[in-house]
Coordinates of C-alpha atoms in Angstrom, one line a residue:
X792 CA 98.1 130.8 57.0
X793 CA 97.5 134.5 56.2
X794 CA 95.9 135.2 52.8
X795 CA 99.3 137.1 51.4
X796 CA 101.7 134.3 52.0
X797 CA 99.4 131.7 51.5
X798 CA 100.6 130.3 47.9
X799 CA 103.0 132.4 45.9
X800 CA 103.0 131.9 41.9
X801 CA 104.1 129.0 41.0
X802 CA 105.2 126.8 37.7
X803 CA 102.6 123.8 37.0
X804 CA 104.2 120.4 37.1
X805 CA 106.5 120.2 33.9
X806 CA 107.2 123.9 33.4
X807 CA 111.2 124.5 33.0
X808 CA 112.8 125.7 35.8
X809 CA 116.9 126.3 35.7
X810 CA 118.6 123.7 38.2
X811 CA 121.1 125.0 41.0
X812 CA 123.3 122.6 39.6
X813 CA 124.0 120.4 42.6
X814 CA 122.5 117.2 43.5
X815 CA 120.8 118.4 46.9
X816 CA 119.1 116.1 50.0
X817 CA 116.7 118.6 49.5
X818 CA 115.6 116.9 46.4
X819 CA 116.3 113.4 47.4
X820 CA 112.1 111.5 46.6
X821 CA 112.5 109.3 48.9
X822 CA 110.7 109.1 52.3
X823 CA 113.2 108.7 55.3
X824 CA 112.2 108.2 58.2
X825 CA 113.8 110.3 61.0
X826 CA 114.7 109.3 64.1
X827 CA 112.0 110.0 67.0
X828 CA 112.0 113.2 68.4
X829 CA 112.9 114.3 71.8
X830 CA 109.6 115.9 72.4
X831 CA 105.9 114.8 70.8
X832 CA 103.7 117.9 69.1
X833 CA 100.9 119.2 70.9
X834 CA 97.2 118.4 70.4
X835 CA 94.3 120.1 71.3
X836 CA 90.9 117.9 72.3
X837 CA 87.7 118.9 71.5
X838 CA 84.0 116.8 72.0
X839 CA 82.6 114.9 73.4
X840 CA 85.5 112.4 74.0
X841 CA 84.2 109.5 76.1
X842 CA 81.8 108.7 73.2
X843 CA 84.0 105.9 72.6
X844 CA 82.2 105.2 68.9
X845 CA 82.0 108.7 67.9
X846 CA 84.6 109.3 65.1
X847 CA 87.7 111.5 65.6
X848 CA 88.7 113.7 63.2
X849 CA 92.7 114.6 63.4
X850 CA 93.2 118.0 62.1
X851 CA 96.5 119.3 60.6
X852 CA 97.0 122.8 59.7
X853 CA 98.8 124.7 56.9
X854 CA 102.4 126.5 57.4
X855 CA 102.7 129.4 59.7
X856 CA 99.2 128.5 61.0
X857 CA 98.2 126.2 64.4
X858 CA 95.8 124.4 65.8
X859 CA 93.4 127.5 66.5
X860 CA 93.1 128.2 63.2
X861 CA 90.4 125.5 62.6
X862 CA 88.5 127.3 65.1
X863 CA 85.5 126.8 62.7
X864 CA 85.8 123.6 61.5
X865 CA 85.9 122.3 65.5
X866 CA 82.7 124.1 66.1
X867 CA 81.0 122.8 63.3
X868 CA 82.1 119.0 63.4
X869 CA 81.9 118.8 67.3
X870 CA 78.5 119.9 66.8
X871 CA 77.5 116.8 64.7
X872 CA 79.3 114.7 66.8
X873 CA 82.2 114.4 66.3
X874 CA 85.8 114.2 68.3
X875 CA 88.2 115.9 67.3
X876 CA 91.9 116.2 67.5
X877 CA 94.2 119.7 66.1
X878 CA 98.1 119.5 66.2
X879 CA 100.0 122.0 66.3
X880 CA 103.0 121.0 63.6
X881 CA 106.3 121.4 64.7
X882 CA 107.6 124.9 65.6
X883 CA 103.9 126.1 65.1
X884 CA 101.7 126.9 68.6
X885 CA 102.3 125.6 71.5
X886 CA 104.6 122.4 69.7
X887 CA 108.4 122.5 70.5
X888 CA 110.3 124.3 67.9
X889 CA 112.6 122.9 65.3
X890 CA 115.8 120.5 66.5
X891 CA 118.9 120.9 64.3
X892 CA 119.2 117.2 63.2
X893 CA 116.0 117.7 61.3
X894 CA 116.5 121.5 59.7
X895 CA 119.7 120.3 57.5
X896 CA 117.6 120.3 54.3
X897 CA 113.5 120.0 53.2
X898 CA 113.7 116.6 52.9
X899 CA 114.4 116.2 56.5
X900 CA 112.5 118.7 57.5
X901 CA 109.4 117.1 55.9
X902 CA 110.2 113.6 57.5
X903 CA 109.9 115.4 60.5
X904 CA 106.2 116.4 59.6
X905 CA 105.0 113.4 58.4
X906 CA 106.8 111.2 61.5
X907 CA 105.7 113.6 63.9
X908 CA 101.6 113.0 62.8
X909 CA 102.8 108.9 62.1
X910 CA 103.6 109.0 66.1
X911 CA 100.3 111.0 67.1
X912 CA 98.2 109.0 65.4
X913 CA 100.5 105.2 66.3
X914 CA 99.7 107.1 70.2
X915 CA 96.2 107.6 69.6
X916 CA 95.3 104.5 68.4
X917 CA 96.9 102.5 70.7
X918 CA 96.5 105.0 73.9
X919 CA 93.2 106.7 72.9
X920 CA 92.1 110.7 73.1
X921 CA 94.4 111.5 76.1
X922 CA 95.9 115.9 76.1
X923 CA 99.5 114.2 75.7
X924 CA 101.8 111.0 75.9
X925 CA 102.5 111.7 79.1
X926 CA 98.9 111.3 80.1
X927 CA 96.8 108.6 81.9
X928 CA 96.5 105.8 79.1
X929 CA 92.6 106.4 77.6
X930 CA 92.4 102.9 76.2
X931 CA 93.0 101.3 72.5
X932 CA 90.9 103.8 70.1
X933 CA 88.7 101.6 67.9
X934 CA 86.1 104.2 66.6
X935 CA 86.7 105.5 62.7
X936 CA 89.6 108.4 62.1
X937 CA 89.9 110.8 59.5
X938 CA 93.1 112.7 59.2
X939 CA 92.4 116.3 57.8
X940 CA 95.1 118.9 56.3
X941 CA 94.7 121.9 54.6
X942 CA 98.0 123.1 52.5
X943 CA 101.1 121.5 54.2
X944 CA 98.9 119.6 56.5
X945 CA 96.7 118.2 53.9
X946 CA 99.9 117.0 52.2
X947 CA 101.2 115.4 55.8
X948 CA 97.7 114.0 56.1
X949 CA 97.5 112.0 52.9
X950 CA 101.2 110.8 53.2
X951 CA 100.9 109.5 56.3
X952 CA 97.2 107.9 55.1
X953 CA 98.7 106.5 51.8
X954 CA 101.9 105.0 53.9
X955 CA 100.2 103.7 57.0
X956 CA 95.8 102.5 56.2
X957 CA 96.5 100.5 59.6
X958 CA 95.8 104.1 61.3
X959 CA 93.7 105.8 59.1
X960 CA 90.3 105.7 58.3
X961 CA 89.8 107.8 55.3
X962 CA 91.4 111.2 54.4
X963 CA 90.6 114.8 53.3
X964 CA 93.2 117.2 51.8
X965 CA 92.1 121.0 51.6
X966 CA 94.3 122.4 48.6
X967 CA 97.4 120.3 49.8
X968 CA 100.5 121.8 49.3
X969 CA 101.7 119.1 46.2
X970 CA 105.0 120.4 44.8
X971 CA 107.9 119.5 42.4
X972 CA 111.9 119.3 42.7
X973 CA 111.1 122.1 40.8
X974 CA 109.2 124.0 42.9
X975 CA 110.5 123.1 46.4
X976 CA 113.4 124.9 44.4
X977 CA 111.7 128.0 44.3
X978 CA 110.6 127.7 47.6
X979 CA 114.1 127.3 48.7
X980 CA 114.8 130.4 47.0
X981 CA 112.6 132.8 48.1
X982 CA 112.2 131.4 51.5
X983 CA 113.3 134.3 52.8
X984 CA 111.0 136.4 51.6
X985 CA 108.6 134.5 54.1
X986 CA 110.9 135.2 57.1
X987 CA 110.9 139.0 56.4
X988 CA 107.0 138.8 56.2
X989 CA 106.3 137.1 59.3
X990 CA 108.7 139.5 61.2
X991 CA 106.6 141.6 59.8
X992 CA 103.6 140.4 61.3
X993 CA 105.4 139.8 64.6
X994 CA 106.1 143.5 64.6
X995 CA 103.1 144.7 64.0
X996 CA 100.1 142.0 64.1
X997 CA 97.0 144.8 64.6
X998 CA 98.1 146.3 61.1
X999 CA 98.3 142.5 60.1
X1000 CA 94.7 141.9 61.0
X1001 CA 93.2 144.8 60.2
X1002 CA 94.5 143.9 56.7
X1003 CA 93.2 140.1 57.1
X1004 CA 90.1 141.4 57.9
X1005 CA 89.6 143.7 55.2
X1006 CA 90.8 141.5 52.3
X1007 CA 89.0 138.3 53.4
X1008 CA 85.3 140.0 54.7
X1009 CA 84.0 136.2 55.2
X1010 CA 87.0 135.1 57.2
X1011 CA 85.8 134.7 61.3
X1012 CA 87.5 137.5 63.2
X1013 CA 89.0 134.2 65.5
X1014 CA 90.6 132.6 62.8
X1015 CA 92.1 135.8 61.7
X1016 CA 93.2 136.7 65.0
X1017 CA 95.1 133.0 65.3
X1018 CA 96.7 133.3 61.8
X1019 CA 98.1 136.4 62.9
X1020 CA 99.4 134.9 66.4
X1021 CA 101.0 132.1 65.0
X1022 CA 102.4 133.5 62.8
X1023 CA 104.0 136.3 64.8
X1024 CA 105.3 132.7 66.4
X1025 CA 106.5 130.5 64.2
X1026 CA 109.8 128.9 64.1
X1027 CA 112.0 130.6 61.6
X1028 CA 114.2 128.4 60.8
X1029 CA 111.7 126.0 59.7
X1030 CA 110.6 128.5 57.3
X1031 CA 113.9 129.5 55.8
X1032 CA 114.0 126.0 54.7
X1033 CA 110.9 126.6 52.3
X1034 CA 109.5 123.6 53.3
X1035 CA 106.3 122.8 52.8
X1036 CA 105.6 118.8 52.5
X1037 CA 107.3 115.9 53.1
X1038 CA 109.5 114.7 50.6
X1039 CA 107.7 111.6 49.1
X1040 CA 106.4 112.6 45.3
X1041 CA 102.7 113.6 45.3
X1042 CA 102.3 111.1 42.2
X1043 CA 103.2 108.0 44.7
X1044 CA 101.0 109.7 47.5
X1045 CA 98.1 109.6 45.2
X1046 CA 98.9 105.9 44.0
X1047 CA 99.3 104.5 47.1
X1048 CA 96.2 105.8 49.1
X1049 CA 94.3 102.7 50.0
X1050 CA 91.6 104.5 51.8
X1051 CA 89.0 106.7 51.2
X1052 CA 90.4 110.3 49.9
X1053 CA 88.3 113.9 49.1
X1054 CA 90.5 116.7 47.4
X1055 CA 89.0 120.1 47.5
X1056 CA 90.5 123.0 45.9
X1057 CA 88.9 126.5 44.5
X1058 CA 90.3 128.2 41.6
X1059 CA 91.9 131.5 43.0
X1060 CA 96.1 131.2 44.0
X1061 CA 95.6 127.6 44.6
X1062 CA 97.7 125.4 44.5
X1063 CA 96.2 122.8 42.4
X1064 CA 94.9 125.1 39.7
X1065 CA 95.0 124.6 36.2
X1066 CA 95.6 121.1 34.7
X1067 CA 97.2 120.0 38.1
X1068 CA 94.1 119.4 39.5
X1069 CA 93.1 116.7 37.1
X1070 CA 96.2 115.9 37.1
X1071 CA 96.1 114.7 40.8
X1072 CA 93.2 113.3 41.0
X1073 CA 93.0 111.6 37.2
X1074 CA 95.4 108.9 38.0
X1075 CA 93.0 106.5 38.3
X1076 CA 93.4 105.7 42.1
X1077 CA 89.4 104.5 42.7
X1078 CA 89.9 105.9 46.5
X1079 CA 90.7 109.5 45.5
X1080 CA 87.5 111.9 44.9
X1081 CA 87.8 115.3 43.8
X1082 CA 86.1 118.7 44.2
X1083 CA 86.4 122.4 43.1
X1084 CA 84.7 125.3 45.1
X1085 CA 84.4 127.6 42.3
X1086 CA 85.7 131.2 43.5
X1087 CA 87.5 130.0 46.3
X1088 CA 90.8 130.8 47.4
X1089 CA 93.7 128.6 49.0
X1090 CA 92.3 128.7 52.5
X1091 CA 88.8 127.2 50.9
X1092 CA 87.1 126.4 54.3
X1093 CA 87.9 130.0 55.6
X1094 CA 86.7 131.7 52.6
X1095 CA 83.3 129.6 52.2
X1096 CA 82.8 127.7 55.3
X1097 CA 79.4 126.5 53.7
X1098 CA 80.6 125.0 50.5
X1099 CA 83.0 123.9 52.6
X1100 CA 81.4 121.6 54.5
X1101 CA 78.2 120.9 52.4
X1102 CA 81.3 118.8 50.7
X1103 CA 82.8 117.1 53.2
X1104 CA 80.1 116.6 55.4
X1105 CA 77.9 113.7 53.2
X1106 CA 81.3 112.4 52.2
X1107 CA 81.8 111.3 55.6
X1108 CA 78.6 109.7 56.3
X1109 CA 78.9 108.2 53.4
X1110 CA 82.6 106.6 54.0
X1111 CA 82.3 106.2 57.6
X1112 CA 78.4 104.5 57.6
X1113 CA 80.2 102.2 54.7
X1114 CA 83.7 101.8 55.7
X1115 CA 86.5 100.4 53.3
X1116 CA 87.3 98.4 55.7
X1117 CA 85.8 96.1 58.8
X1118 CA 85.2 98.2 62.2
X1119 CA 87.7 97.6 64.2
X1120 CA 87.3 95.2 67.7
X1121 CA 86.5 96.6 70.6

């Protein structure tokens, strides 16, 4: 996710916003489930990955971004040890792009995402770390998992965390893209203005970089360089939707998470700025921690790797040394 696309202006929860009128899909709450897709997203293996006790960390990534975007995050965390997996989300990097059945409204479309991690992780667990489905079976995997999202990932993370604790561990959402009917009305509405900039980028991704680079001077020259590629690749279509979550309501997300949770945001064009911050994580769910990197942006691990990590990094050992839950059999 490039800094100038990553979180336009948007209404806190509550602020008036005039309807369309119509009662949409788009707006339907409810999670549906889609039907399974023709082809499984790709996932990119990193570690050491016959440490069968070493915990994997599942990365998902923010819209118009991929799995190389986490470039930093999969140095550091291999380095202490642990595995870790980053998916490309649907029509992002190397994934297959967007079928038809599931671009006929957001609230498909963000089934999609949260099915499509449900069925990585359901393969994971019951396949182990293997490049693809299609792969020699790697055995049951038994060792703790965290699933980790930033924006539209960290959303997709903590839905699919809150809806199914049998494969998850414990969670961390990096600024996740929470929204509103309200505000997936926006998005709808000015989705477009997101197609026109990523043609833009496609057209001309050294001007695009050289601008990354300059606005965001602690950003790692790699990460920029893979915002920039996938963005010049992403699927279109998904992003005319203005989809950025799946469609269940953040509040029941936040309710329902039955394992250990960190929220991190910072307090420049995020999206849980202001009173929705507290909002989020003041409901009174005991498994939901919170944190605020002062100064920080949207992208919060990009901009301060450091605080970043000096954050998520105890929280881990913590939750993983003293798990919610007993270890699972070998």
């Amino acid at each position: 996710m490039t800094s100038a696309e990553a979180v336009e202006p948007l209404p806190a929860p509550g602020d008036a916003v005039p309807a369309p009128g119509d009662a949409r899909a788009d707006d339907v709450a409810a999670h549906q489930r889609p039907a399974p897709a023709a082809e499984p997203i790709a996932r990119h293996l990193h570690g050491t990955l016959d440490d069968a006790d070493a915990p994997v960390l599942v990365l998902s990534h923010g819209i118009t971004d991929s799995a190389a975007c986490w470039a930093g995050a999969v140095e550091h965390w291999t380095a202490a040890g642990y595995r870790v997996v980053a998916l490309d989300a649907r029509g992002h990097g190397d994934s297959p792009r967007w079928e038809d059945a599931d671009l006929v409204s957001q609230t498909t479309a963000g089934a999609r995402l949260a099915e499509d991690l449900e069925s990585t992780l359901e393969d994971l667990r019951a396949h182990g770390l293997r490049p693809s489905p299609d792969a020699p079976d790697a055995g049951p995997l038994t060792a703790p998992l965290v699933v980790v999202g930033h924006s539209m990932g960290g959303v997709t993370s903590l839905e699919v965390a809150a809806r199914r604790p049998d494969l998850v561990d414990a969670a961390i959402g990096e600024d996740p893209a929470f929204t509103t009917p309200a505000w997936n009305r926006l998005l709808r509405l000015n989705a477009y203005r997101q197609v026109r900039e990523m043609r833009g980028i496609a057209a001309d991704p050294v001007a695009r970089f050289a601008l990354e680079t300059r606005d965001n001077p602690t950003w790692s020259h790699e990460e920029v360089r893979a915002s920039v590629e996938a963005s010049s690749g992403v699927d279109l279509r998904f992003i005319a939707l203005g989809c950025v979550a799946p469609p269940t309501p953040w509040e029941t997300i936040v309710d329902d998470l039955a394992v250990p949770t960190l929220i991190i945001t910072g307090t420049r064009r995020v999206v849980l700025r202001g009173s929705y911050f507290p909002a989020v994580t003041g409901r009174g769910n005991p498994n939901v921690a919170g944190a605020v990197v002062v100064g920080a942006p949207h992208c919060v691990r990009r901009t301060f790797p450091e605080r970043f990590h000096s954050l998520t990094d105890p929280w881990l050992e913590e939750h993983l040394e003293h798990p919610a839950r007993p270890p699972r059999p070998h």
